[in-house]
Every structure is written in C-alpha cells, then in structure tokens.
Amino acid sequence: MTAAGSHSVRFSNFAAASDRPRAFVAMEYREPFDTFYREVIKPQAENLYEVVRIDEKSGPGVIFQDMQREISQSDVVIAEITPANANVFYELGYAQALGKPTILLAQRAGKLPFDIASYRVVFYDDSIGGKSRVEDDLARHLDAISQSTESV
C-alpha cells in the first residue's frame, strides 16, 4: 500500500507481521539429549529463531510430512548427531538436499560416520564446563547463519 500526497493519511486497525526465522532441531528424543535440547539448544536458538522440534508439534497428520514441511520452511537445521540415529541422519540429509544451512552437534567422545566426517561439527563435552562452551559455539554459528541470510 502506498500513501502519498499533501493530505493527511489515517491508518486504522493496522498490523505489521514479520515472520521470525525458523530453526528445525533434529535429534534423538530421549535423555540426556532432551535435557541438552531444553538447557542448551533451545535457549540459544530462541535468541534469533523460532525453534521447531517435530515431537513438539500437535495435531493430526503424518509425522513424515510434517517433518519435511518444517525442514523446508526452516532457515537453519540443528542436528545433534552423537547417537547414530537413522531418523536424525535422514532429516539431516533432507535438509542438506534442500540446501539448508546446518549446524552439527556431537559429543566429543563420539565417532562421526564417514559421510559427514568432513563437515564442520560443534563438538562438546558432556560436563558442566562443557555447557558454557557449547552454548557459546552454538550461538556463534547461529549468529553467523543469521547474518548471512540477512544479507541475501
């Protein structure tokens, strides 16, 4: 809508909406990973993104289709890849096939599968001291992705 001229313009019932960028989280749904999600991933990602984890979605539908839609609508995908979970690797592969920026998280003691060993991974220690380090590393990666998508 364009408003120009010498007369005053009045707007009523005006609302502006901005879609917040979205982060999809792919990970195994069990402890200790649920705690890692609640205490590290979600709080850090929520600083810049609306965070979506497929098990938090409600309503009818096919989970597989929901997952595909959520990944395609996301601006970044965060994948915790420590356990070799086939579902997580499927979601990661789907995101990469769509060209989505991905952040891979893994416990330092884990061994990466050959196919993704060349990707940049945020390694973390499952310790109290490791928590602040992974929070900082994750925040830095999220900020870099956010900055690169804003300039496009």
Coordinates of N, CA, C and O in Angstrom, one line a residue:
M1 N 0.8 -1.2 0.0 CA 0.0 0.0 0.0 C 0.9 1.2 0.0 O 1.8 1.3 0.8
T2 N 0.6 2.2 -0.8 CA 1.4 3.4 -0.9 C 0.5 4.6 -0.5 O -0.7 4.7 -0.9
A3 N 1.0 5.5 0.3 CA 0.3 6.7 0.7 C 1.2 7.8 0.4 O 2.3 7.9 0.9
A4 N 0.7 8.7 -0.4 CA 1.5 9.9 -0.8 C 0.5 11.1 -1.1 O -0.7 10.9 -1.4
G5 N 1.0 12.3 -1.0 CA 0.2 13.4 -1.3 C 0.3 14.4 -0.2 O 1.0 14.3 0.8
S6 N -0.5 15.5 -0.3 CA -0.4 16.6 0.7 C -1.5 16.4 1.7 O -1.5 17.2 2.7
H7 N -2.4 15.5 1.6 CA -3.4 15.3 2.6 C -2.9 14.3 3.7 O -2.0 13.5 3.4
S8 N -3.5 14.4 4.9 CA -3.1 13.5 5.9 C -3.7 12.1 5.6 O -4.7 12.0 5.0
V9 N -3.0 11.2 6.1 CA -3.4 9.8 5.9 C -3.6 9.2 7.3 O -2.8 9.4 8.2
R10 N -4.7 8.5 7.5 CA -5.0 7.8 8.7 C -5.1 6.3 8.5 O -5.8 5.8 7.6
F11 N -4.4 5.6 9.4 CA -4.4 4.1 9.3 C -5.2 3.7 10.5 O -5.0 4.2 11.6
S12 N -6.1 2.7 10.3 CA -6.8 2.1 11.5 C -6.7 0.6 11.4 O -6.6 0.0 10.3
N13 N -6.7 0.0 12.5 CA -6.6 -1.5 12.5 C -5.4 -2.0 11.8 O -5.5 -2.9 11.0
F14 N -4.3 -1.3 11.9 CA -3.1 -1.6 11.2 C -2.3 -2.6 12.0 O -2.1 -2.5 13.2
A15 N -1.8 -3.6 11.3 CA -0.9 -4.6 12.0 C 0.2 -4.9 11.0 O 0.0 -5.0 9.8
A16 N 1.3 -5.1 11.6 CA 2.5 -5.5 10.8 C 3.0 -6.8 11.4 O 3.1 -7.0 12.6
A17 N 3.2 -7.7 10.5 CA 3.7 -9.0 10.9 C 5.0 -9.3 10.3 O 5.3 -9.0 9.1
S18 N 5.9 -9.9 11.0 CA 7.2 -10.3 10.5 C 7.4 -11.8 10.8 O 7.3 -12.1 12.0
D19 N 7.6 -12.6 9.8 CA 7.9 -14.0 10.1 C 9.3 -14.1 10.7 O 10.3 -13.6 10.1
R20 N 9.3 -14.6 11.9 CA 10.6 -14.9 12.6 C 11.3 -16.0 11.9 O 10.6 -17.0 11.5
P21 N 12.6 -15.9 11.6 CA 13.3 -17.1 11.0 C 13.1 -18.3 11.9 O 12.9 -18.2 13.1
R22 N 13.2 -19.5 11.3 CA 12.9 -20.7 12.0 C 14.1 -21.6 12.0 O 14.9 -21.7 11.0
A23 N 14.3 -22.3 13.1 CA 15.3 -23.3 13.3 C 14.7 -24.7 13.6 O 13.9 -24.8 14.5
F24 N 15.0 -25.7 12.7 CA 14.5 -27.0 13.0 C 15.6 -27.8 13.7 O 16.7 -27.8 13.3
V25 N 15.2 -28.5 14.7 CA 16.1 -29.3 15.5 C 15.9 -30.8 15.3 O 14.8 -31.3 15.5
A26 N 16.9 -31.5 14.8 CA 16.8 -32.9 14.6 C 17.7 -33.6 15.6 O 18.9 -33.3 15.7
M27 N 17.1 -34.5 16.4 CA 17.9 -35.2 17.4 C 17.1 -36.4 17.9 O 15.9 -36.5 17.7
E28 N 17.8 -37.2 18.7 CA 17.2 -38.3 19.3 C 16.3 -37.8 20.5 O 16.8 -36.9 21.2
Y29 N 15.1 -38.4 20.7 CA 14.2 -37.9 21.7 C 14.3 -38.9 22.9 O 13.5 -39.7 23.1
R30 N 15.3 -38.6 23.7 CA 15.4 -39.4 25.0 C 16.5 -38.6 25.8 O 17.2 -37.8 25.3
E31 N 16.6 -39.0 27.1 CA 17.6 -38.4 27.9 C 19.0 -39.0 27.6 O 19.0 -40.2 27.2
P32 N 20.0 -38.3 27.7 CA 20.2 -37.0 28.2 C 20.0 -35.9 27.1 O 20.2 -34.7 27.4
F33 N 19.6 -36.3 25.9 CA 19.5 -35.4 24.8 C 18.4 -34.4 24.9 O 18.4 -33.3 24.5
D34 N 17.3 -34.9 25.6 CA 16.1 -34.0 25.8 C 16.6 -32.8 26.8 O 16.2 -31.7 26.5
T35 N 17.4 -33.1 27.8 CA 17.9 -32.1 28.7 C 18.8 -31.2 27.9 O 18.8 -29.9 28.1
F36 N 19.7 -31.7 27.1 CA 20.6 -30.9 26.2 C 19.8 -29.9 25.4 O 20.1 -28.8 25.2
Y37 N 18.7 -30.4 24.8 CA 17.8 -29.6 24.0 C 17.2 -28.5 24.8 O 17.3 -27.3 24.4
R38 N 16.6 -28.8 26.0 CA 15.9 -27.8 26.8 C 16.9 -26.8 27.4 O 16.5 -25.6 27.5
E39 N 18.1 -27.2 27.8 CA 19.0 -26.3 28.5 C 20.0 -25.6 27.6 O 20.6 -24.6 28.0
V40 N 20.3 -26.2 26.4 CA 21.3 -25.6 25.6 C 20.8 -25.1 24.2 O 20.8 -24.0 23.9
I41 N 20.3 -26.1 23.4 CA 19.9 -25.8 22.1 C 18.8 -24.8 22.0 O 18.9 -23.8 21.3
K42 N 17.7 -25.1 22.6 CA 16.5 -24.2 22.5 C 16.8 -22.8 23.0 O 16.5 -21.9 22.3
P43 N 17.3 -22.7 24.2 CA 17.6 -21.3 24.7 C 18.5 -20.5 23.8 O 18.3 -19.3 23.6
Q44 N 19.6 -21.1 23.3 CA 20.5 -20.4 22.4 C 19.8 -20.0 21.0 O 19.9 -18.9 20.5
A45 N 19.1 -21.0 20.5 CA 18.5 -20.8 19.2 C 17.3 -19.8 19.3 O 17.1 -19.0 18.3
E46 N 16.6 -19.7 20.4 CA 15.5 -18.8 20.5 C 15.9 -17.4 20.6 O 15.1 -16.5 20.4
N47 N 17.2 -17.1 20.8 CA 17.6 -15.7 20.7 C 17.5 -15.1 19.3 O 17.3 -13.9 19.2
L48 N 17.5 -16.0 18.3 CA 17.4 -15.5 16.9 C 16.3 -16.1 16.1 O 15.9 -15.6 15.1
Y49 N 15.8 -17.3 16.5 CA 14.9 -18.1 15.7 C 13.7 -18.6 16.5 O 13.8 -18.8 17.7
E50 N 12.7 -18.9 15.8 CA 11.6 -19.7 16.3 C 12.1 -21.2 16.2 O 12.5 -21.6 15.1
V51 N 12.0 -21.9 17.3 CA 12.6 -23.2 17.3 C 11.5 -24.3 17.1 O 10.5 -24.2 17.8
V52 N 11.7 -25.3 16.3 CA 10.8 -26.3 16.0 C 11.5 -27.7 16.2 O 12.5 -27.9 15.6
R53 N 10.9 -28.5 17.0 CA 11.3 -29.9 17.1 C 10.0 -30.7 16.9 O 9.0 -30.4 17.5
I54 N 10.1 -31.7 16.0 CA 8.9 -32.3 15.4 C 8.1 -33.0 16.5 O 6.8 -33.0 16.4
D55 N 8.7 -33.5 17.6 CA 7.9 -34.1 18.6 C 7.1 -33.1 19.5 O 6.3 -33.5 20.3
E56 N 7.4 -31.8 19.3 CA 6.6 -30.8 20.0 C 5.4 -30.3 19.2 O 4.7 -29.4 19.7
K57 N 5.3 -30.7 18.0 CA 4.1 -30.3 17.1 C 2.9 -31.1 17.6 O 3.0 -32.3 17.9
S58 N 1.7 -30.4 17.5 CA 0.5 -31.1 17.9 C -0.4 -31.1 16.7 O -0.3 -30.4 15.7
G59 N -1.4 -32.0 16.8 CA -2.5 -32.0 15.7 C -2.4 -33.3 14.9 O -1.4 -34.0 15.0
P60 N -3.4 -33.4 14.0 CA -3.4 -34.6 13.1 C -2.4 -34.5 12.0 O -1.9 -33.4 11.7
G61 N -2.1 -35.5 11.4 CA -1.2 -35.5 10.2 C -0.2 -36.6 10.3 O -0.2 -37.4 11.2
V62 N 0.6 -36.7 9.2 CA 1.6 -37.7 9.1 C 2.9 -37.1 9.5 O 3.3 -36.0 9.0
I63 N 3.6 -37.6 10.5 CA 4.8 -37.1 11.0 C 5.8 -36.9 10.0 O 6.5 -35.8 9.9
F64 N 6.0 -37.8 9.1 CA 7.0 -37.7 8.0 C 6.7 -36.4 7.1 O 7.6 -35.7 6.8
Q65 N 5.4 -36.2 6.8 CA 5.1 -35.0 6.0 C 5.3 -33.7 6.8 O 5.8 -32.7 6.3
D66 N 5.0 -33.8 8.1 CA 5.2 -32.6 9.0 C 6.7 -32.3 9.0 O 7.1 -31.1 8.9
M67 N 7.6 -33.3 9.2 CA 9.0 -33.1 9.2 C 9.5 -32.5 7.9 O 10.3 -31.5 8.0
Q68 N 9.1 -33.0 6.8 CA 9.5 -32.4 5.5 C 9.1 -31.0 5.4 O 9.9 -30.1 5.0
R69 N 7.9 -30.7 5.7 CA 7.4 -29.3 5.7 C 8.2 -28.4 6.6 O 8.6 -27.3 6.2
E70 N 8.4 -28.8 7.8 CA 9.1 -28.0 8.8 C 10.5 -27.7 8.4 O 11.0 -26.6 8.5
I71 N 11.2 -28.7 7.8 CA 12.6 -28.5 7.3 C 12.6 -27.6 6.2 O 13.4 -26.7 6.1
S72 N 11.6 -27.7 5.2 CA 11.6 -26.9 4.1 C 11.3 -25.4 4.4 O 11.8 -24.5 3.7
Q73 N 10.6 -25.2 5.5 CA 10.2 -23.9 5.9 C 11.3 -23.2 6.9 O 11.1 -22.1 7.2
S74 N 12.2 -24.0 7.3 CA 13.2 -23.6 8.2 C 14.4 -22.8 7.5 O 14.7 -23.1 6.4
D75 N 15.0 -21.9 8.3 CA 16.1 -21.2 7.8 C 17.5 -21.8 8.2 O 18.5 -21.6 7.5
V76 N 17.4 -22.7 9.2 CA 18.6 -23.4 9.6 C 18.1 -24.7 10.2 O 17.0 -24.8 10.8
V77 N 19.0 -25.8 10.1 CA 18.7 -27.0 10.8 C 19.8 -27.3 11.7 O 21.0 -27.3 11.4
I78 N 19.5 -27.6 13.0 CA 20.5 -28.0 14.0 C 20.3 -29.5 14.2 O 19.2 -29.9 14.5
A79 N 21.3 -30.3 14.1 CA 21.3 -31.7 14.2 C 22.3 -32.2 15.3 O 23.5 -32.0 15.1
E80 N 21.7 -32.8 16.3 CA 22.6 -33.5 17.3 C 22.8 -34.9 16.8 O 21.9 -35.7 16.7
I81 N 24.1 -35.2 16.5 CA 24.3 -36.5 15.7 C 25.1 -37.5 16.5 O 25.7 -38.4 16.0
T82 N 25.2 -37.3 17.9 CA 26.0 -38.2 18.7 C 25.6 -39.7 18.5 O 26.4 -40.5 18.2
P83 N 24.4 -40.0 18.9 CA 24.0 -41.4 18.6 C 23.7 -41.5 17.1 O 23.1 -40.6 16.5
A84 N 24.1 -42.6 16.5 CA 23.9 -42.8 15.1 C 22.4 -43.2 14.9 O 22.0 -44.4 14.7
N85 N 21.6 -42.2 14.9 CA 20.1 -42.4 14.8 C 19.7 -42.2 13.3 O 19.9 -41.1 12.7
A86 N 19.1 -43.2 12.7 CA 18.7 -43.2 11.3 C 17.8 -42.0 11.0 O 17.9 -41.4 9.9
N87 N 16.8 -41.7 11.9 CA 15.9 -40.6 11.6 C 16.6 -39.3 11.6 O 16.3 -38.5 10.7
V88 N 17.5 -39.1 12.5 CA 18.3 -37.8 12.5 C 19.1 -37.7 11.2 O 19.1 -36.6 10.6
F89 N 19.7 -38.7 10.8 CA 20.5 -38.6 9.6 C 19.7 -38.5 8.4 O 20.1 -37.8 7.4
Y90 N 18.5 -39.0 8.4 CA 17.5 -38.8 7.3 C 17.2 -37.3 7.2 O 17.2 -36.7 6.1
E91 N 16.8 -36.7 8.4 CA 16.4 -35.3 8.4 C 17.6 -34.4 8.0 O 17.4 -33.5 7.3
L92 N 18.8 -34.8 8.4 CA 20.0 -34.0 8.1 C 20.2 -34.1 6.6 O 20.4 -33.1 5.9
G93 N 20.1 -35.3 6.0 CA 20.2 -35.4 4.5 C 19.2 -34.7 3.8 O 19.5 -34.1 2.7
Y94 N 17.9 -34.7 4.3 CA 16.9 -34.0 3.6 C 17.2 -32.5 3.6 O 17.0 -31.8 2.6
A95 N 17.6 -32.0 4.7 CA 17.9 -30.5 4.9 C 19.1 -30.2 3.9 O 19.0 -29.1 3.3
Q96 N 20.1 -31.0 3.9 CA 21.2 -30.7 3.0 C 20.8 -30.8 1.6 O 21.3 -30.0 0.7
A97 N 20.0 -31.7 1.2 CA 19.5 -31.8 -0.2 C 18.7 -30.5 -0.6 O 18.8 -30.1 -1.7
L98 N 18.1 -29.9 0.4 CA 17.3 -28.7 0.1 C 18.2 -27.4 0.2 O 17.8 -26.3 -0.1
G99 N 19.5 -27.6 0.5 CA 20.5 -26.5 0.6 C 20.3 -25.7 1.9 O 20.7 -24.6 1.9
K100 N 19.7 -26.3 2.9 CA 19.6 -25.6 4.2 C 20.9 -25.5 4.9 O 21.6 -26.5 5.0
P101 N 21.2 -24.4 5.5 CA 22.4 -24.3 6.4 C 22.2 -25.3 7.6 O 21.1 -25.3 8.1
T102 N 23.2 -26.0 7.9 CA 23.1 -27.0 9.0 C 24.2 -26.8 10.0 O 25.3 -26.4 9.7
I103 N 23.8 -27.0 11.3 CA 24.8 -27.0 12.4 C 24.8 -28.4 13.0 O 23.7 -28.8 13.5
L104 N 25.9 -29.0 13.0 CA 26.0 -30.4 13.5 C 26.6 -30.3 14.9 O 27.6 -29.6 15.1
L105 N 26.0 -30.9 15.9 CA 26.5 -31.0 17.3 C 26.8 -32.4 17.6 O 26.0 -33.3 17.2
A106 N 27.9 -32.7 18.3 CA 28.2 -34.1 18.7 C 29.1 -34.0 19.9 O 29.9 -33.2 20.1
Q107 N 28.9 -35.0 20.8 CA 29.7 -35.2 21.9 C 31.1 -35.5 21.4 O 31.3 -36.2 20.5
R108 N 32.1 -34.9 22.1 CA 33.5 -35.1 21.7 C 34.0 -36.5 21.6 O 34.7 -36.9 20.8
A109 N 33.5 -37.4 22.5 CA 33.9 -38.8 22.5 C 33.3 -39.6 21.4 O 33.8 -40.7 21.1
G110 N 32.4 -39.1 20.7 CA 31.7 -39.9 19.6 C 32.5 -39.9 18.3 O 33.4 -39.1 18.1
K111 N 32.3 -41.0 17.5 CA 32.9 -41.1 16.2 C 31.9 -40.8 15.2 O 30.8 -41.3 15.1
L112 N 32.4 -39.9 14.2 CA 31.5 -39.5 13.2 C 31.4 -40.5 12.0 O 32.5 -41.1 11.7
P113 N 30.3 -40.7 11.4 CA 30.2 -41.6 10.2 C 31.0 -41.0 9.1 O 31.2 -39.7 9.0
F114 N 31.6 -41.8 8.3 CA 32.4 -41.4 7.2 C 31.8 -40.3 6.3 O 32.4 -39.3 5.9
D115 N 30.5 -40.4 6.0 CA 29.8 -39.5 5.1 C 29.8 -38.1 5.6 O 29.7 -37.1 4.8
I116 N 29.9 -37.8 6.9 CA 29.8 -36.5 7.4 C 31.1 -36.0 8.1 O 31.1 -35.0 8.7
A117 N 32.1 -36.9 8.1 CA 33.3 -36.6 8.8 C 34.0 -35.3 8.3 O 34.7 -34.7 9.0
S118 N 33.7 -34.9 7.1 CA 34.4 -33.7 6.5 C 33.6 -32.4 6.8 O 34.1 -31.3 6.6
Y119 N 32.4 -32.5 7.4 CA 31.6 -31.4 7.8 C 32.1 -30.7 9.0 O 32.6 -31.4 9.9
R120 N 31.9 -29.4 9.2 CA 32.2 -28.7 10.4 C 31.2 -29.1 11.5 O 30.0 -29.1 11.2
V121 N 31.7 -29.5 12.6 CA 30.9 -30.0 13.7 C 31.2 -29.3 15.0 O 32.4 -29.0 15.2
V122 N 30.2 -28.9 15.7 CA 30.4 -28.3 17.1 C 30.5 -29.5 18.0 O 29.5 -30.1 18.4
F123 N 31.7 -29.8 18.5 CA 31.9 -30.8 19.4 C 31.8 -30.3 20.8 O 32.1 -29.1 21.1
Y124 N 31.2 -31.1 21.7 CA 31.0 -30.6 23.1 C 31.3 -31.7 24.1 O 31.3 -32.9 23.7
D125 N 31.7 -31.3 25.3 CA 31.9 -32.2 26.4 C 30.6 -32.3 27.2 O 30.0 -31.2 27.5
D126 N 30.2 -33.5 27.6 CA 29.0 -33.6 28.4 C 29.4 -33.4 29.9 O 29.5 -34.4 30.6
S127 N 29.6 -32.1 30.2 CA 30.1 -31.8 31.5 C 29.5 -30.4 31.9 O 29.1 -29.7 31.0
I128 N 29.6 -30.0 33.1 CA 29.2 -28.7 33.5 C 30.0 -27.6 32.8 O 29.5 -26.6 32.2
G129 N 31.3 -27.8 32.7 CA 32.2 -26.9 32.0 C 31.9 -26.8 30.5 O 32.1 -25.8 29.8
G130 N 31.6 -28.0 30.0 CA 31.3 -28.1 28.5 C 30.0 -27.3 28.1 O 29.9 -26.9 27.0
K131 N 29.1 -27.1 29.0 CA 27.9 -26.5 28.7 C 28.1 -25.0 28.2 O 27.6 -24.7 27.2
S132 N 28.8 -24.3 29.0 CA 29.0 -22.9 28.5 C 29.8 -22.8 27.2 O 29.5 -21.9 26.4
R133 N 30.7 -23.7 27.0 CA 31.5 -23.7 25.7 C 30.6 -24.0 24.6 O 30.6 -23.4 23.5
V134 N 29.7 -25.0 24.7 CA 28.8 -25.4 23.5 C 27.8 -24.3 23.3 O 27.4 -24.0 22.2
E135 N 27.3 -23.7 24.4 CA 26.4 -22.6 24.3 C 27.0 -21.4 23.4 O 26.4 -20.9 22.5
D136 N 28.3 -21.1 23.8 CA 29.0 -20.0 23.0 C 29.2 -20.4 21.6 O 29.0 -19.6 20.7
D137 N 29.6 -21.7 21.4 CA 29.9 -22.1 20.0 C 28.6 -22.2 19.2 O 28.6 -21.7 18.0
L138 N 27.5 -22.7 19.7 CA 26.3 -22.7 19.0 C 25.7 -21.3 18.7 O 25.3 -21.1 17.6
A139 N 25.8 -20.4 19.7 CA 25.4 -19.1 19.5 C 26.2 -18.4 18.4 O 25.6 -17.7 17.5
R140 N 27.5 -18.6 18.3 CA 28.3 -18.1 17.3 C 27.9 -18.6 15.9 O 27.8 -17.8 14.9
H141 N 27.7 -19.9 15.8 CA 27.2 -20.5 14.5 C 25.9 -20.0 14.1 O 25.6 -19.6 12.9
L142 N 24.9 -19.9 15.0 CA 23.6 -19.4 14.7 C 23.6 -17.9 14.2 O 23.0 -17.5 13.3
D143 N 24.5 -17.1 14.9 CA 24.6 -15.7 14.5 C 25.2 -15.6 13.2 O 24.8 -14.8 12.3
A144 N 26.2 -16.4 12.8 CA 26.8 -16.4 11.5 C 25.8 -16.7 10.4 O 25.8 -16.0 9.4
I145 N 25.0 -17.7 10.7 CA 24.0 -18.1 9.7 C 22.9 -17.0 9.6 O 22.5 -16.6 8.5
S146 N 22.5 -16.4 10.7 CA 21.5 -15.4 10.7 C 22.1 -14.2 9.9 O 21.3 -13.6 9.1
Q147 N 23.3 -13.8 10.1 CA 23.9 -12.7 9.4 C 24.0 -12.9 7.9 O 23.8 -12.0 7.1
S148 N 24.3 -14.2 7.5 CA 24.5 -14.5 6.1 C 23.1 -14.5 5.4 O 23.0 -14.1 4.2
T149 N 22.1 -14.9 6.1 CA 20.8 -14.9 5.4 C 20.1 -13.5 5.4 O 19.3 -13.3 4.5
E150 N 20.5 -12.6 6.3 CA 20.0 -11.3 6.3 C 20.6 -10.5 5.1 O 19.9 -9.6 4.6
S151 N 21.8 -10.8 4.7 CA 22.4 -10.1 3.6 C 22.0 -10.5 2.3 O 22.4 -9.9 1.3
V152 N 21.3 -11.6 2.2 CA 20.8 -12.1 0.9 C 19.6 -11.4 0.4 O 18.8 -10.9 1.0

